[in-house]
Each structure stands twice: as C-alpha cells, then as structure tokens.
Short mmCIF file of C-alpha atoms and ligand atoms in Angstrom, two decimals:
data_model
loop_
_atom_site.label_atom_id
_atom_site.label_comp_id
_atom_site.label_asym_id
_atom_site.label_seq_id
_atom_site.Cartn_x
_atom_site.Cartn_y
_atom_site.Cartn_z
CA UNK T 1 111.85 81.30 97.50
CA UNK T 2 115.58 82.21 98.83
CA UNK T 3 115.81 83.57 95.08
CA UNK T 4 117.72 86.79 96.43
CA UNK T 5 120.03 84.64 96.89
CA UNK T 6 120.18 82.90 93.81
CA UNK T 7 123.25 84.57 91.23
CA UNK T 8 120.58 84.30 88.21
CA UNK T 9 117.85 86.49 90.32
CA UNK T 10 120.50 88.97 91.37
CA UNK T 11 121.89 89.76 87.78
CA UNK T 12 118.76 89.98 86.24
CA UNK T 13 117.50 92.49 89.32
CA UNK T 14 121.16 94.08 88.18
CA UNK T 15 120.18 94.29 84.48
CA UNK T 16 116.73 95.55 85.46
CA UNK T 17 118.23 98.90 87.18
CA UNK T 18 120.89 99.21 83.17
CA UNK T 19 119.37 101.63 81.28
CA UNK T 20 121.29 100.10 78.39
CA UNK T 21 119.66 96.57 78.84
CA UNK T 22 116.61 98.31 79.05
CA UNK T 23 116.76 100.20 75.82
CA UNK T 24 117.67 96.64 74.28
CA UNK T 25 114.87 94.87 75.79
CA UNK T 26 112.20 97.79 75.89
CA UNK T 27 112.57 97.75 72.03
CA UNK T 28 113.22 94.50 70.56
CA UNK T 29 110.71 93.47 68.29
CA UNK T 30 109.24 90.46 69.71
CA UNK T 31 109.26 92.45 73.34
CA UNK T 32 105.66 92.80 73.07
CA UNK T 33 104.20 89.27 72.49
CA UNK T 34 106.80 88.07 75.56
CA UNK T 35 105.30 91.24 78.15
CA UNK T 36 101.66 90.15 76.90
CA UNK T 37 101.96 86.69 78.68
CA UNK T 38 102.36 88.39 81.78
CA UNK T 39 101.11 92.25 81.70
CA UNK T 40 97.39 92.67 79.88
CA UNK T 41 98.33 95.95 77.26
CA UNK T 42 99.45 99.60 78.14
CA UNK T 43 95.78 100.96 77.99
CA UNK T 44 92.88 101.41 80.13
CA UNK T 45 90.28 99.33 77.60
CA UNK T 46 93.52 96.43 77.16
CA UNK T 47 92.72 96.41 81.26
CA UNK T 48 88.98 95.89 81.20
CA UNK T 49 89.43 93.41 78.33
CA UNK T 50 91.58 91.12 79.86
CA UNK T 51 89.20 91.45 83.52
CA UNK T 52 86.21 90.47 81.55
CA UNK T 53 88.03 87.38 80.28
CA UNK T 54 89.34 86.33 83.43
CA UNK T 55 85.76 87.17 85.47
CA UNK T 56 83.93 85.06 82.71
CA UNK T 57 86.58 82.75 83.81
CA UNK T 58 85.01 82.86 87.38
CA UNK T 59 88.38 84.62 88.68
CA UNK T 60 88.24 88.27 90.54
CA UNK T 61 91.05 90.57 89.81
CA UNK T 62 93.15 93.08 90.94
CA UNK T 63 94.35 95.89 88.68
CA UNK T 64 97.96 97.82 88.66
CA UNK T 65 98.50 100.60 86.85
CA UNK T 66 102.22 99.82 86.11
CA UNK T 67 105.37 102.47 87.09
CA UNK T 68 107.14 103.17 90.81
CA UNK T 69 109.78 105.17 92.23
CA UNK T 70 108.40 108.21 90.63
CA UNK T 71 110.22 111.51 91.82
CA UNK T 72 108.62 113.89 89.59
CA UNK T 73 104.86 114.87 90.83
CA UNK T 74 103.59 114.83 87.05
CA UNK T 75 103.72 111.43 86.40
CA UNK T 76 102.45 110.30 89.86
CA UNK T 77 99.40 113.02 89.27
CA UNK T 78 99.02 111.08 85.74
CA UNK T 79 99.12 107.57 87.83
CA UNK T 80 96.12 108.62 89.75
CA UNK T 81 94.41 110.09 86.65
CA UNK T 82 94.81 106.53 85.27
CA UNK T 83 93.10 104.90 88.21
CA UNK T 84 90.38 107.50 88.61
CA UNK T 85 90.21 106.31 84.64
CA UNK T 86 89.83 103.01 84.98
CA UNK T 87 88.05 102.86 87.56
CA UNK T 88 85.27 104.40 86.51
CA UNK T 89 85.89 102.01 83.37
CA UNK T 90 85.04 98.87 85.47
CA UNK T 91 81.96 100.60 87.07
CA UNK T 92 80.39 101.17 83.41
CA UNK T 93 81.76 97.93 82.15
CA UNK T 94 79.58 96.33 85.91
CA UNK T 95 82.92 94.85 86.63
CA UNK T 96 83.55 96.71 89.86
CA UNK T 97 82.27 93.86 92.06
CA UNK T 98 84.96 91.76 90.74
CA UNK T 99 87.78 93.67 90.56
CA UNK T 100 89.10 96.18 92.92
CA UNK T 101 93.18 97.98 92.07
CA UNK T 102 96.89 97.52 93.59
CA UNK T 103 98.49 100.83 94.12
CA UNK T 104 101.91 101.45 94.30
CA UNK T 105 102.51 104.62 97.17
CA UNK T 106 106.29 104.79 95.27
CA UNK T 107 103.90 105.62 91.81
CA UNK T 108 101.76 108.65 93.34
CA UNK T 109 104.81 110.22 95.35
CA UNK T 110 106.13 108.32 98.20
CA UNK T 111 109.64 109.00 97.53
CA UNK T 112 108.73 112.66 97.10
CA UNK T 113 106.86 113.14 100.31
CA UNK T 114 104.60 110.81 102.45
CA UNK T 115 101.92 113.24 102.43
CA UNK T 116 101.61 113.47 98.97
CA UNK T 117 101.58 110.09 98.32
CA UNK T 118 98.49 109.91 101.47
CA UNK T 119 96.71 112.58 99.45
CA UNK T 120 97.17 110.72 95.85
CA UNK T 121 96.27 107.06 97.48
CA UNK T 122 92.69 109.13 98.99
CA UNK T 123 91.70 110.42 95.38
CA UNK T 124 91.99 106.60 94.72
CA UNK T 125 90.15 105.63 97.05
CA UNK T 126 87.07 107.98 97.14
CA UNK T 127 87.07 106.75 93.43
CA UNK T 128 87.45 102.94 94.18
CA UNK T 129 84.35 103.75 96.80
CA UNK T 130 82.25 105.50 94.05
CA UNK T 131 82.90 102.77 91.73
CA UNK T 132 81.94 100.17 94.48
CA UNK T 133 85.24 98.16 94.86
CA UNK T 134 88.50 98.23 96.96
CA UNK T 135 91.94 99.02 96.77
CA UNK T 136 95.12 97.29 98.25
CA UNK T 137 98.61 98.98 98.91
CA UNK T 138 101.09 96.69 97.55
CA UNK T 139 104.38 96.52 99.78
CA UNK T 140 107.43 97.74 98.43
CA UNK T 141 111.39 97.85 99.14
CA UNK T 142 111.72 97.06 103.15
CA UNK T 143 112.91 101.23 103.72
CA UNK T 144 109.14 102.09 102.15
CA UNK T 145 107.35 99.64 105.10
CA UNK T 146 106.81 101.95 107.56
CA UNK T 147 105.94 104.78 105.74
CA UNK T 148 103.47 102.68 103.79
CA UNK T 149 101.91 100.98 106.92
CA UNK T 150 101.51 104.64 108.21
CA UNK T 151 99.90 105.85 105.53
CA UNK T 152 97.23 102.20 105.28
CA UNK T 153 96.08 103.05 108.83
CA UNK T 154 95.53 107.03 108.06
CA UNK T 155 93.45 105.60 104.93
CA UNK T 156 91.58 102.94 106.98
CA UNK T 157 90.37 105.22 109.34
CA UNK T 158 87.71 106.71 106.08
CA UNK T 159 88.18 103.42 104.48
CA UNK T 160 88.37 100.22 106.27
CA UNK T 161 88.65 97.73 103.54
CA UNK T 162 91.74 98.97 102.15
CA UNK T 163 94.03 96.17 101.61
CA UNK T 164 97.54 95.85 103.30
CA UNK T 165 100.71 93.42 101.84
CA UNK T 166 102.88 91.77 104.04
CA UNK T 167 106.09 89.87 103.09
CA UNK T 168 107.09 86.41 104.59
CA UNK T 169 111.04 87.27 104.17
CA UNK T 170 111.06 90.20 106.73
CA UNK T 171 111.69 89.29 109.95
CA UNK T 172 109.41 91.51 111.14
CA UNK T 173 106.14 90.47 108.69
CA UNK T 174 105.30 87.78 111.89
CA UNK T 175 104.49 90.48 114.74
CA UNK T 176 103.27 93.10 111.71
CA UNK T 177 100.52 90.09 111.07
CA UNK T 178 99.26 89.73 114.08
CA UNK T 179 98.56 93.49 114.66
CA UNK T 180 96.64 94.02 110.86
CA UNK T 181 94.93 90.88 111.75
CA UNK T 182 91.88 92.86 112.99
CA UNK T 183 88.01 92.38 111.88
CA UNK T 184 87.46 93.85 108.68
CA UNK T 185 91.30 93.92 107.83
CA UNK T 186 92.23 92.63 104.35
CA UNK T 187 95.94 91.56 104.59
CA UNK T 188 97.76 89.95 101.63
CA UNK T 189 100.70 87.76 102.22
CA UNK T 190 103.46 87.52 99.60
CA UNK T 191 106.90 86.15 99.83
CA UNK T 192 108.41 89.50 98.90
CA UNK T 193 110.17 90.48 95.54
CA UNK T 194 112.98 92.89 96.17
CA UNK T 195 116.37 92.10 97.25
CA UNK T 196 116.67 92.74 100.77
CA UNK T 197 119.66 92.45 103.16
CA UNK T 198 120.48 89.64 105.37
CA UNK T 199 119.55 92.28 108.47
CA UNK T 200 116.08 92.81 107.58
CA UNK T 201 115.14 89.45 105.85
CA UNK T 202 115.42 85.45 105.52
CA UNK T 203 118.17 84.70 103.07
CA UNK T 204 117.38 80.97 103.03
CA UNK T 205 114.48 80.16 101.04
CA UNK T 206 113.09 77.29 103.70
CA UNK T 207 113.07 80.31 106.30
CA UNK T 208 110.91 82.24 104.00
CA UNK T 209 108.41 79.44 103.50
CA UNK T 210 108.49 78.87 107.24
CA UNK T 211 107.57 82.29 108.04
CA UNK T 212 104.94 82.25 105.50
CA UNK T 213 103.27 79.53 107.40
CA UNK T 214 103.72 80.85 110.57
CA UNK T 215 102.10 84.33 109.20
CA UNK T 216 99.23 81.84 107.36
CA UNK T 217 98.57 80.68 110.89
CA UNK T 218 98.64 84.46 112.61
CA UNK T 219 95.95 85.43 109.84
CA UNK T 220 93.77 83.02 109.81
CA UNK T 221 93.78 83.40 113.46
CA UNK T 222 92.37 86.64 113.24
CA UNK T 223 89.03 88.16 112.53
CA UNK T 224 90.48 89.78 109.03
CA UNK T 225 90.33 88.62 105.86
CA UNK T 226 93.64 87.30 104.86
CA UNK T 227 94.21 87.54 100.81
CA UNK T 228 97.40 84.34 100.16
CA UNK T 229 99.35 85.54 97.41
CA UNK T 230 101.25 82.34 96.23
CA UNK T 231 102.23 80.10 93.35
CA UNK T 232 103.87 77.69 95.35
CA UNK T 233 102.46 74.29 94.61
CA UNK T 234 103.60 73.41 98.42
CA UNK T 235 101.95 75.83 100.22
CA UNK T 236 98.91 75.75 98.42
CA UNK T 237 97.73 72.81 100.30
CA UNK T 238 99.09 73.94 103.32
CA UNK T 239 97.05 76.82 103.31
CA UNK T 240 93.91 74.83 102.87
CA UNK T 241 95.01 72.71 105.74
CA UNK T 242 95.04 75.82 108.25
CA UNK T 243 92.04 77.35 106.99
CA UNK T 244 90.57 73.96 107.67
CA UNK T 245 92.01 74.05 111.34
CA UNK T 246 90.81 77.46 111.82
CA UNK T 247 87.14 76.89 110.74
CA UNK T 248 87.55 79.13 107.49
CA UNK T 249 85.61 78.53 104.80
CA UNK T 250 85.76 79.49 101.43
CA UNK T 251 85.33 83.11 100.93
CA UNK T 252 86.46 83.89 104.29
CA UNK T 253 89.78 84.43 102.81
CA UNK T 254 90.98 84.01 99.21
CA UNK T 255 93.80 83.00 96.93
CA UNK T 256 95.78 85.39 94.97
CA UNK T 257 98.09 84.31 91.78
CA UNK T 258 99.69 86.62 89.61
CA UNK T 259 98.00 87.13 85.70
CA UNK T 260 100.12 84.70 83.61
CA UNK T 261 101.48 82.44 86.23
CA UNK T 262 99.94 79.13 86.72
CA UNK T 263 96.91 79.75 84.94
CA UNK T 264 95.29 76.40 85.44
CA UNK T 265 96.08 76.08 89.29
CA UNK T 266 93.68 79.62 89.46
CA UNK T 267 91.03 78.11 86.94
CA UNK T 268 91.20 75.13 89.63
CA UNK T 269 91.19 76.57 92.87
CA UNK T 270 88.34 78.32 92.05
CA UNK T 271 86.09 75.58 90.57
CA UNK T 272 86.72 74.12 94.45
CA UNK T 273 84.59 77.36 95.43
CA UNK T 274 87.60 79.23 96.31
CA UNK T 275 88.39 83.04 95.71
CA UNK T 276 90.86 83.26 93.49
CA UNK T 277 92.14 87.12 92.58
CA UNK T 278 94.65 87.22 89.57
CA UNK T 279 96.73 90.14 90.07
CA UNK T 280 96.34 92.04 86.71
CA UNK T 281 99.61 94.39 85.74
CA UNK T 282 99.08 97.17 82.58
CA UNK T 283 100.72 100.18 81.20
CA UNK T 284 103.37 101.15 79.54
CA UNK T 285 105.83 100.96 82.21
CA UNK T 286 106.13 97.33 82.15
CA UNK T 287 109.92 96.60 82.76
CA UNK T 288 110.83 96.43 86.20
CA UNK T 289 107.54 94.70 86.77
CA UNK T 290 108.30 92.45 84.19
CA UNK T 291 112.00 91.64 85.34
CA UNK T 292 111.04 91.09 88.86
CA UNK T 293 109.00 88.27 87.27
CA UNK T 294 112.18 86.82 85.03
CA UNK T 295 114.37 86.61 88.22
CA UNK T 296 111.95 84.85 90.22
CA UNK T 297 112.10 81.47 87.83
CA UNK T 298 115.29 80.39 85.81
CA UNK T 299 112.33 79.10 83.29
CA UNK T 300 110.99 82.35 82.44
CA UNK T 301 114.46 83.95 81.61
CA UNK T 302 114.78 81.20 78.82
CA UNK T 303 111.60 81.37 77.65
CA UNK T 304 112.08 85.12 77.36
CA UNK T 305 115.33 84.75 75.72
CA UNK T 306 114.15 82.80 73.02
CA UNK T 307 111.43 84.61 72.45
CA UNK T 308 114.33 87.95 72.02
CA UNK T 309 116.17 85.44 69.92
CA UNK T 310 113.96 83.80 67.64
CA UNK T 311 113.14 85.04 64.10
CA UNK T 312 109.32 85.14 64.58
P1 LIG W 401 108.30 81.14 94.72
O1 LIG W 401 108.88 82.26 93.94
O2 LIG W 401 109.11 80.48 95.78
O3 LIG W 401 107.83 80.02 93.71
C1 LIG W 401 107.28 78.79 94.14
C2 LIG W 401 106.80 78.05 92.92
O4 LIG W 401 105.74 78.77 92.31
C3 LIG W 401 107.82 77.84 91.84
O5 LIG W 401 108.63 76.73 92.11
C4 LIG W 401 106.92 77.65 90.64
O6 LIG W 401 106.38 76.36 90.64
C5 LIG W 401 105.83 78.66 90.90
N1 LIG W 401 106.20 80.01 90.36
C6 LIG W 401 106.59 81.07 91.09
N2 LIG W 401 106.86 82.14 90.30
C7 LIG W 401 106.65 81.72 89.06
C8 LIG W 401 106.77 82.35 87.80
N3 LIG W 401 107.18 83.63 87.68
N4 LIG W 401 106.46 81.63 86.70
C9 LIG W 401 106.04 80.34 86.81
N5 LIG W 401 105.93 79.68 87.98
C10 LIG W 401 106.22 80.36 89.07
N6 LIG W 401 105.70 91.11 96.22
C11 LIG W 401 105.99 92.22 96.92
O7 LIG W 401 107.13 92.36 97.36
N7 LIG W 401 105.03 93.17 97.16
C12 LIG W 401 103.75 93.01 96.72
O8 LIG W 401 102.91 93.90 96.96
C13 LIG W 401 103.42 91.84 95.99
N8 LIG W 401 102.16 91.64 95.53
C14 LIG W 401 101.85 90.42 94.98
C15 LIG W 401 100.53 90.13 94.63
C16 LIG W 401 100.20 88.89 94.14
C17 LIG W 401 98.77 88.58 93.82
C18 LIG W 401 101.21 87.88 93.99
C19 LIG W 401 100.88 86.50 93.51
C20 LIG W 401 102.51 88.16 94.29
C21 LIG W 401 102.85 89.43 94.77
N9 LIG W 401 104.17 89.74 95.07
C22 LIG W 401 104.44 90.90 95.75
C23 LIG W 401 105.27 88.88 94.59
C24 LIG W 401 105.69 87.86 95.62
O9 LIG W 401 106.31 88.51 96.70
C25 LIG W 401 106.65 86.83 95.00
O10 LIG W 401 107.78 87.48 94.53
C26 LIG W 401 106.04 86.02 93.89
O11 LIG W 401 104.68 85.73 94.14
C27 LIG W 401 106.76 84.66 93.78
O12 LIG W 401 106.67 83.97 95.00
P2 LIG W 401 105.81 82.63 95.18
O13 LIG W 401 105.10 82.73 96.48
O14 LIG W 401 104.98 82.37 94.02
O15 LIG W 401 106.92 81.52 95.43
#
C-alpha cells in the first residue's frame, strides 16, 4: 500500500479532518449518488436491502454502523441502539447466518473511557448472540490497539467468536498474530488505513505487503480462523497459495473485500467455493469513512471529483 506515504493520500486524510471541506462535500448535490457506490444508505432497512442483494449474490457480509471518535456518551448510546436495531432486523429478515456487524470501540466510547466502551461492545454482543451471528472489532488508530485488544479478550472470555483486526503496517501486527492465532479465534488481516508514524509502522508499501504475507503465513498456521481483508490483485493468489501449503480449505478461512470495491473479484472468489464477506458501511456519518476510501486510490478521487463537478 505505502499510501501514507503518498502526498495525494495525505491531503485528502488532511481535508478529511476540515470542517470546511466537509461542509462542501457533505452537501453538494450529487454527494449522495458518489457515497452510494461505496456506503449502502443512512438507514437500518437501506442496510438489510443491500445484504439481501449481496447474500442472493452468494456473498456474506459484515455490517458497520458508520461514526467514530465519539466523545459525547449520547451518540455512542445511539450507536449501540442502532446495532441492537439492526440486528434484530437481520434475524427477522433470516439474514443473521450471513451477516454478522463491525464495531467501532471509538463509536460506543473508547475515547471516553475503556470501560464504557467494554460495556457498549457487550450489549452488542448479547444482541449479535440472540440474533445468531457474530461481531468483529475493527482496529483503529495504532494509540487505540491496546486498549482495543484488551477489551476483545475481556469479550471473548463470554464470547469466543468475536472477531479481532490486525494491520500488516505495524510492526508489531507479526508477534500480535501469532498470539490471536488460537482455535476458535477469528482474526482479520487488513493493511491498515490511518496514517501512522514511521516508529510504529512500515512506510514503504513493499514492507507492508511483506508483512502481510508473513502474518498470512502466522494465521494460517494456527488453529483460528483467519478472515483476509484485501483487494490486492497480488496477494489474492498468494493467499490461496498458503492456504494450499497449510492444508486449508475453503471455509476454513475466508476472503473479505470492502462493499463497492472490486465487485467482480468477490462475485468470483466465491463461485471458486470461497467465503467471501463484503464489508457493508451505512449511516449517516459517512465522511471519514468515505475519505479514507478516496485516499487509498488516486482513481477514486477523480471519479469523485467529477461526479462533484458534473452537471448531472
Ligand atoms: P491496497 O490499498 O494496497 O490496494 C491494492 C490494490 O487493490 C489496488 O492497486 C487496487 O487494484 C485495489 N484497490 C484497493 N483499494 C481500492 C479502492 N478503494 N478502489 C478500487 N480498487 C482498490 N483498516 C483498518 O485500519 N482497520 C480495519 O478494521 C479495517 N477493516 C477492513 C475490513 C475489510 C473487509 C477491508 C477490505 C478493509 C479493511 N480495512 C481496515 C482497510 C484496509 O486496512 C485497507 O486500507 C484497504 O483494504 C486497502 O488496502 P488493500 O489491501 O486493498 O491494498
């Protein structure tokens, strides 16, 4: 990836923290149709639509309620009202068995106070257990990793399959692999999104792929079941590869792409007999998700520019 490192990625992770780009962006007209290619609607029903396309696809999904770095308890009370929401939403809609949720611990209180956020993330879960699905902890800025690892192995002690993220561009995502790597662990390896300093993480794209593989490798190794959150058309195949080597087979770990992103590659994948989860974004706090997504390809900026510019 290296794109922390890449001017374009920085500025638009700049503009994403300028409340007056925001404004502009937030409410230009033709906002809307450009966030729907990558976010499924701001409502709990736009959420179980787009799952029930995407399951009738023959995908499984994962579902965040969109907003993070909340510091006011009211909203992150109203995050976990939203997931108590729709997840009872996918139980009556008998979508629960192929779609679980992503939490962020920043969106129920994190920043406010660890045990909050421990106490928010159970509601979740006791309602992701009623409904008959899972939920994973995505993995934030690098100061939120040990706070959220704490707070994964206090929840797996009730709740074993709750999911943990790992990021290839830490330095320390290697050792943290091989100790999650347990039976019944679900571990999801990403690259990482935020921009991190040069102390904590790979700066050089290459050395971020490398460590991916060597975490593919630690995973696989294991007796968990390791979730590989990637677009890249290069380590797709590498992945296969090692899961060959290890004696994996499909559905002993899966693939994870995000909603909007190389649709076709997840439609493929899983006509091989793979398990592919699309990681499914909604709600009305789309923007920082959204910009995270325009740094990470110089392709999507333009295509998101015109779209702001055209007359449609
Ligand atoms: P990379 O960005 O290097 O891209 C490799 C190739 O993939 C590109 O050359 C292109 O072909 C394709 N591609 C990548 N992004 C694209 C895009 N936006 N549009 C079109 N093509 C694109 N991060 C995090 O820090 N914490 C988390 O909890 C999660 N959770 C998470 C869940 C899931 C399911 C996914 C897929 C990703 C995450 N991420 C994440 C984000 C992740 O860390 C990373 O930023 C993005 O996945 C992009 O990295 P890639 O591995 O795709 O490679």
């Amino acid at each position: 990836m290296g794109a922390f490192v890449n001017p374009l990625r920085s500025l638009i992770l700049a503009a994403a923290g300028n409340d007056v780009i925001r404004r502009a962006v937030a409410t230009a007209p033709v906002s809307r149709d450009v966030v729907r290619r990558f976010v499924a609607g701001e409502t709990t029903a736009d959420a179980i639509g787009v799952t029930r396309e995407l399951v009738a696809a023959g995908l499984t999904v994962t579902l965040d309620y969109l907003g993070e770095d909340t510091t006011d308890s009211a909203l992150a009370e109203q995050t976990v009202r939203a997931y108590e929401d729709l997840l009872g939403a996918l139980a009556d809609a008998g979508l629960a068995a192929r779609a679980e949720v992503s939490v962020k611990l920043s969106a129920v209180g994190q920043l406010l106070d660890e045990d909050l956020a421990l106490g928010n993330a159970r509601r979740i879960a006791t309602a992701a257990e009623r409904a008959g699905t899972t939920v994973t902890l995505d993995m934030e800025d690098h100061t939120t990793t040990d706070s959220t690892l704490r707070v994964l192995a206090e929840l797996r002690r009730t709740w074993p399959w709750v999911g943990a993220v790992v990021q290839s561009y830490l330095h320390r995502t290697e050792s943290d692999c091989a100790r999650l790597a347990g039976a019944e662990s679900r571990v999801r390896l990403c690259k990482g999104a935020y921009a991190e300093p040069a102390e904590v993480a790979f700066t050089d794209a290459l050395d971020v792929d490398r460590s991916y593989v060597r975490c593919v490798n630690a995973l696989l190794a294991g007796d968990g079941y390791p979730m590989f959150a990637t677009h890249d058309p290069r380590l797709v195949p590498i992945i296969d590869a090692r899961a060959d080597f290890h004696g994996r087979k499909p559905g002993s770990f899966e693939y994870q792409m995000l909603y909007g992103i190389r649709p076709e590659e997840q439609r493929r994948l899983a006509a091989l007999g793979h398990t592919v989860r699309v990681y499914v974004p909604y709600g009305v706090q789309w923007y920082g998700y959204l910009m995270r997504r325009l740094a990470e390809r110089p392709a999507n900026t333009a295509f998101f520019l015109r779209a702001l510019t055209s007359r449609r």
